[in-house]
């Protein structure tokens, strides 16, 4: 394969205008999934659940493979595997260390089951590969409706528990003291996470779910600290990755997941660079009015060092 | 007569055969600054967990604001030990304080103007206005503890539970935090339960002391409890208590609690 062939396999915009209407539904579903992934991802980062997402994805894959084998609805299989895994992890792994070992135990088992089911499956081999890497397996209108319906459910449920979940994720001890049902919220969130992972798998596949659920939120956290802005950026990044991925993949003949993961990775790299620069400048959004006058008065050299000094100088309490 | 802010009746707590305390009767009144002292492992933190409803008593009953304790309560403000937030936690100083106001409510926050004003007031009150919009992960331990105080005061709680809130803070921040807690107690009328291994930073505010050691306890004013006789009988060995210029120095604690003695000497 020479370079031109490679290029036309990856990027091919012939007949684009005719192809576009065919993926209208996929684009809508992709946008909704981006919304779900971006919102859920923020809590995944706050609760340190990146590894859990991966574990849930592998069991979701096993569920989907089983559904494929017995000729059932793949989305249902994926949802079932995902939710079972997420709730088990939520119930057994309240502490991070327990959780990671449970995931480590469950994940290879799930992947093994998935491979077993796939090797027993006699149908089209493209279907098998699609589960892992995200060639949407025969998505018809019924399944698209299912995806969108589940996404809307996740979004509404997440909004309903937003504040206490934020409290419980960021500051569990104090939240518990104030009567927030920390443990129950943890299980509820794992359930929603299971749903979100199963949905994302339909687009990017089991191996690449992290690109949709972790990467956008991780990128947003690099450049913002305000909770609203973090969620907004995370959602925008996730949507840009999915919708952009679908649009780019339209003409080529490879699955959409490489496009989605590449866009989301590039966004992360850019955010990391921006965030890193900001960190080095020491811009941490403090107002400088407490800086003693002597620092500012000792000439231009002292001015550039001021942000660093401001952090180490003792603070004088007001009143 | 007003209901006690927090009370224990015939309370006992033991883990297996190890008895932490037995038949403890306590009434902590609104506006009272109540310190809980004792060596490591004497059940100070367990007492706090009992009042938070996270640790069931072996026998007896614990109440907060007249009601038996449940898992957490809106009547309680809680300042935990200083524990740093991860660097990229998506919260600014004002968001952490805001969680103390309405973090327990369902849904997303609507009606933001009044909320913002209240958060600004609280930040001002604890002297944290200059870093109101800074990410919490970037703040020093002392700055984070000020926010903890603002967060706990946000709901004007009946009972303010403080679990070693001054640990690992420098002297300046220790004074700032303890005077804030004192104001909430003696001006706004919250009962304060203050668990600490070091009484001196709060000595001028404390009304009564509960001293736990060796499965025993004593309750009274610092002058009554912090004496050579009382502590020697609790530790069952000679312990010298020296009162000097308003500070209390405990010398010669037994080996089992050597760590505690070290810290006392260091800070005295």
Coordinates of C-alpha atoms in Angstrom, one line a residue, chain B:
Chain B
X1 CA -34.4 24.3 80.5
X2 CA -33.0 24.0 77.0
X3 CA -32.1 20.7 75.4
X4 CA -28.4 19.9 75.5
X5 CA -26.8 20.2 72.1
X6 CA -25.2 16.8 72.5
X7 CA -25.5 14.2 75.2
X8 CA -24.4 10.7 76.1
X9 CA -26.3 8.5 78.6
X10 CA -24.6 5.5 80.1
X11 CA -22.5 5.2 77.0
X12 CA -20.0 2.4 76.6
X13 CA -17.8 1.6 73.7
X14 CA -15.6 -1.5 73.4
X15 CA -13.9 -3.3 70.6
X16 CA -13.8 -7.0 71.5
X17 CA -12.4 -7.1 75.0
X18 CA -10.8 -3.7 74.9
X19 CA -13.0 -1.2 76.7
X20 CA -12.5 2.4 75.5
X21 CA -14.9 3.9 78.0
X22 CA -17.8 2.8 80.1
X23 CA -20.9 4.4 81.6
X24 CA -20.1 7.8 80.2
X25 CA -22.8 10.4 81.0
X26 CA -22.3 13.8 79.3
X27 CA -24.3 16.8 78.5
X28 CA -22.8 19.4 76.3
X29 CA -24.8 22.7 76.2
X30 CA -25.3 25.2 73.5
X31 CA -22.5 27.8 73.6
X32 CA -20.1 25.4 75.4
X33 CA -16.6 24.8 74.3
X34 CA -15.9 21.2 75.2
X35 CA -12.5 19.7 74.6
X36 CA -11.8 15.9 74.4
X37 CA -8.3 15.0 75.4
X38 CA -6.3 11.8 75.8
X39 CA -3.5 9.7 74.3
X40 CA -3.7 7.9 71.0
X41 CA -6.1 5.0 71.1
X42 CA -8.1 6.2 74.0
X43 CA -11.2 6.6 71.9
X44 CA -11.3 10.3 71.2
X45 CA -12.0 9.8 67.5
X46 CA -14.4 7.0 68.3
X47 CA -16.4 9.4 70.4
X48 CA -16.5 11.8 67.5
X49 CA -17.7 9.0 65.2
X50 CA -20.4 8.1 67.8
X51 CA -21.7 11.6 67.7
X52 CA -21.6 11.5 63.9
X53 CA -23.7 8.3 64.0
X54 CA -20.9 6.4 62.2
X55 CA -20.0 4.2 65.2
X56 CA -22.7 2.4 67.2
X57 CA -22.3 2.4 71.0
X58 CA -21.8 -0.9 72.8
X59 CA -24.5 0.3 75.2
X60 CA -26.2 3.5 76.1
X61 CA -27.6 6.3 73.9
X62 CA -26.1 9.3 72.1
X63 CA -28.2 12.3 71.2
X64 CA -27.6 15.4 69.1
X65 CA -30.0 18.3 69.6
X66 CA -32.3 16.0 71.6
X67 CA -32.6 13.3 68.9
X68 CA -30.8 9.9 68.9
X69 CA -27.8 10.2 66.5
X70 CA -28.3 9.1 62.9
X71 CA -25.8 8.7 60.1
X72 CA -24.8 12.3 59.7
X73 CA -27.1 15.2 60.6
X74 CA -28.0 18.7 59.4
X75 CA -27.5 19.9 62.9
X76 CA -23.8 19.1 62.8
X77 CA -20.9 21.0 61.4
X78 CA -17.7 19.0 61.0
X79 CA -14.1 20.1 60.7
X80 CA -11.9 17.0 60.0
X81 CA -8.2 16.7 60.3
X82 CA -6.3 18.6 57.7
X83 CA -6.1 16.4 54.6
X84 CA -5.0 17.8 51.3
X85 CA -7.1 17.8 48.2
X86 CA -5.7 16.3 45.0
X87 CA -4.1 18.9 42.7
X88 CA -6.7 18.9 40.0
X89 CA -9.9 18.7 42.1
X90 CA -12.5 20.7 40.2
X91 CA -13.4 22.9 43.1
X92 CA -12.4 26.5 43.9
X93 CA -12.2 27.8 47.4
X94 CA -15.7 29.2 47.1
X95 CA -17.2 25.9 45.8
X96 CA -15.9 24.0 48.8
X97 CA -17.5 26.5 51.1
X98 CA -20.7 26.4 49.0
X99 CA -21.0 22.7 49.6
X100 CA -21.3 23.4 53.3
X101 CA -24.3 25.6 52.5
X102 CA -26.3 23.4 50.1
X103 CA -24.2 20.4 49.2
X104 CA -26.7 18.0 50.7
X105 CA -29.6 19.2 48.5
X106 CA -30.7 17.3 45.4
X107 CA -30.5 18.6 41.9
X108 CA -28.3 21.4 40.6
X109 CA -28.0 24.8 42.1
X110 CA -30.5 27.5 41.0
X111 CA -30.9 31.0 42.3
X112 CA -27.2 31.8 42.5
X113 CA -27.2 35.4 43.6
X114 CA -28.1 35.0 47.2
X115 CA -25.9 32.0 47.4
X116 CA -22.9 33.8 46.1
X117 CA -23.4 36.6 48.6
X118 CA -23.6 34.2 51.5
X119 CA -20.4 32.4 50.3
X120 CA -18.6 35.7 50.0
X121 CA -19.6 36.6 53.6
X122 CA -18.3 33.3 54.9
X123 CA -15.0 33.6 53.0
X124 CA -14.6 37.1 54.4
X125 CA -15.4 35.9 57.9
X126 CA -12.5 33.4 57.8
X127 CA -10.1 35.7 55.9
X128 CA -10.1 33.7 52.8
X129 CA -11.4 36.3 50.3
X130 CA -8.1 36.8 48.6
X131 CA -8.1 33.2 47.4
X132 CA -11.8 32.7 46.8
X133 CA -11.3 31.7 43.2
X134 CA -8.2 29.6 43.6
X135 CA -8.4 25.9 43.0
X136 CA -8.5 24.1 46.4
X137 CA -5.7 21.7 45.4
X138 CA -3.3 24.7 45.2
X139 CA -3.9 26.0 48.7
X140 CA -1.7 25.4 51.7
X141 CA -2.9 23.2 54.6
X142 CA -3.7 26.3 56.7
X143 CA -5.7 27.9 53.9
X144 CA -7.7 24.7 53.3
X145 CA -8.5 24.5 57.1
X146 CA -9.9 28.0 57.0
X147 CA -12.2 26.9 54.2
X148 CA -13.1 23.9 56.3
X149 CA -14.1 26.3 59.1
X150 CA -16.1 28.4 56.7
X151 CA -17.8 25.3 55.3
X152 CA -18.7 24.0 58.8
X153 CA -20.0 27.4 59.9
X154 CA -22.1 27.9 56.8
X155 CA -25.2 26.2 58.2
X156 CA -24.8 27.8 61.7
X157 CA -24.8 24.3 63.2
X158 CA -26.1 23.3 66.6
X159 CA -23.0 21.2 67.2
X160 CA -19.6 21.8 65.8
X161 CA -17.5 18.7 65.8
X162 CA -13.8 19.3 65.4
X163 CA -11.4 16.3 64.9
X164 CA -7.9 17.6 65.5
X165 CA -8.4 20.5 63.2
X166 CA -5.1 22.1 64.1
X167 CA -2.9 19.2 63.4
X168 CA 0.0 20.0 61.1
X169 CA -0.8 23.7 61.0
X170 CA 1.7 26.4 62.0
X171 CA 1.1 28.5 65.1
X172 CA -0.3 31.4 63.2
X173 CA -3.0 29.3 61.5
X174 CA -3.7 27.4 64.7
X175 CA -4.6 30.6 66.4
X176 CA -6.7 31.8 63.5
X177 CA -8.7 28.6 63.2
X178 CA -9.2 28.2 66.9
X179 CA -10.4 31.8 67.4
X180 CA -12.9 31.3 64.5
X181 CA -14.3 28.2 66.2
X182 CA -14.4 30.1 69.5
X183 CA -16.4 32.9 67.9
X184 CA -18.9 30.4 66.6
X185 CA -19.2 28.9 70.0
X186 CA -19.4 31.8 72.4
X187 CA -21.0 34.4 70.0
X188 CA -23.3 32.3 67.9
X189 CA -24.1 29.7 70.5
X190 CA -23.0 26.5 68.8
X191 CA -21.8 23.7 71.1
X192 CA -18.2 22.8 70.2
X193 CA -16.7 19.4 70.7
X194 CA -13.0 19.7 70.0
X195 CA -10.9 16.6 69.9
X196 CA -7.2 17.3 70.4
X197 CA -4.1 15.9 71.9
X198 CA -2.8 19.3 72.7
X199 CA -4.9 21.7 74.8
X200 CA -2.6 24.7 74.8
X201 CA -3.7 26.3 71.5
X202 CA -7.3 26.4 72.8
X203 CA -6.7 26.7 76.5
X204 CA -8.2 30.2 76.7
X205 CA -11.5 29.1 75.1
X206 CA -12.2 25.8 76.8
X207 CA -15.1 25.6 79.2
X208 CA -14.9 21.9 80.1
X209 CA -12.6 19.0 79.3
X210 CA -13.2 15.2 78.9
X211 CA -10.0 13.4 79.5
X212 CA -9.8 9.8 78.3
X213 CA -7.0 7.4 79.2
X214 CA -6.6 3.8 80.2
X215 CA -10.3 2.9 79.9
X216 CA -11.2 5.7 82.4
X217 CA -12.5 9.2 81.9
X218 CA -12.7 12.5 83.9
X219 CA -15.0 15.5 83.1
X220 CA -14.6 19.0 84.5
X221 CA -12.9 22.3 83.9
X222 CA -9.3 22.3 82.8
X223 CA -8.3 23.3 86.3
X224 CA -10.1 20.4 87.8
X225 CA -9.0 17.7 85.4
X226 CA -5.5 18.7 84.3
X227 CA -3.8 18.1 87.6
X228 CA -1.0 15.9 88.8
X229 CA -3.3 13.9 91.0
X230 CA -6.1 13.2 88.4
X231 CA -3.8 12.3 85.5
X232 CA -1.5 10.2 87.8
X233 CA -4.4 8.2 88.9
X234 CA -5.8 7.7 85.4
X235 CA -2.4 6.6 84.0
X236 CA -1.6 4.7 87.1
X237 CA 1.9 6.1 87.3
X238 CA 3.3 9.5 88.3
X239 CA 2.5 12.2 85.8
X240 CA 3.5 15.8 86.5
X241 CA 1.2 18.5 85.4
X242 CA 2.7 22.0 85.4
X243 CA 0.6 25.1 84.9
X244 CA 2.7 28.0 83.7
X245 CA 1.6 31.4 82.4
X246 CA -1.8 30.0 81.3
X247 CA -0.3 27.0 79.6
X248 CA -0.4 23.4 80.7
X249 CA 2.6 21.1 80.4
X250 CA 2.2 17.3 81.1
X251 CA 5.5 15.6 81.9
X252 CA 6.3 11.9 82.3
X253 CA 3.5 10.1 80.4
X254 CA 3.9 6.3 80.4
X255 CA 5.8 4.6 77.5
X256 CA 2.6 3.3 75.9
X257 CA 1.8 6.9 75.0
X258 CA 5.3 8.1 74.4
X259 CA 4.4 9.6 71.1
X260 CA 1.9 11.9 72.9
X261 CA 4.5 12.9 75.5
X262 CA 6.9 13.8 72.7
X263 CA 4.5 16.1 71.0
X264 CA 3.6 17.8 74.2
X265 CA 7.3 18.5 75.0
X266 CA 7.9 19.7 71.6
X267 CA 5.1 22.2 71.5
X268 CA 5.4 23.3 75.1

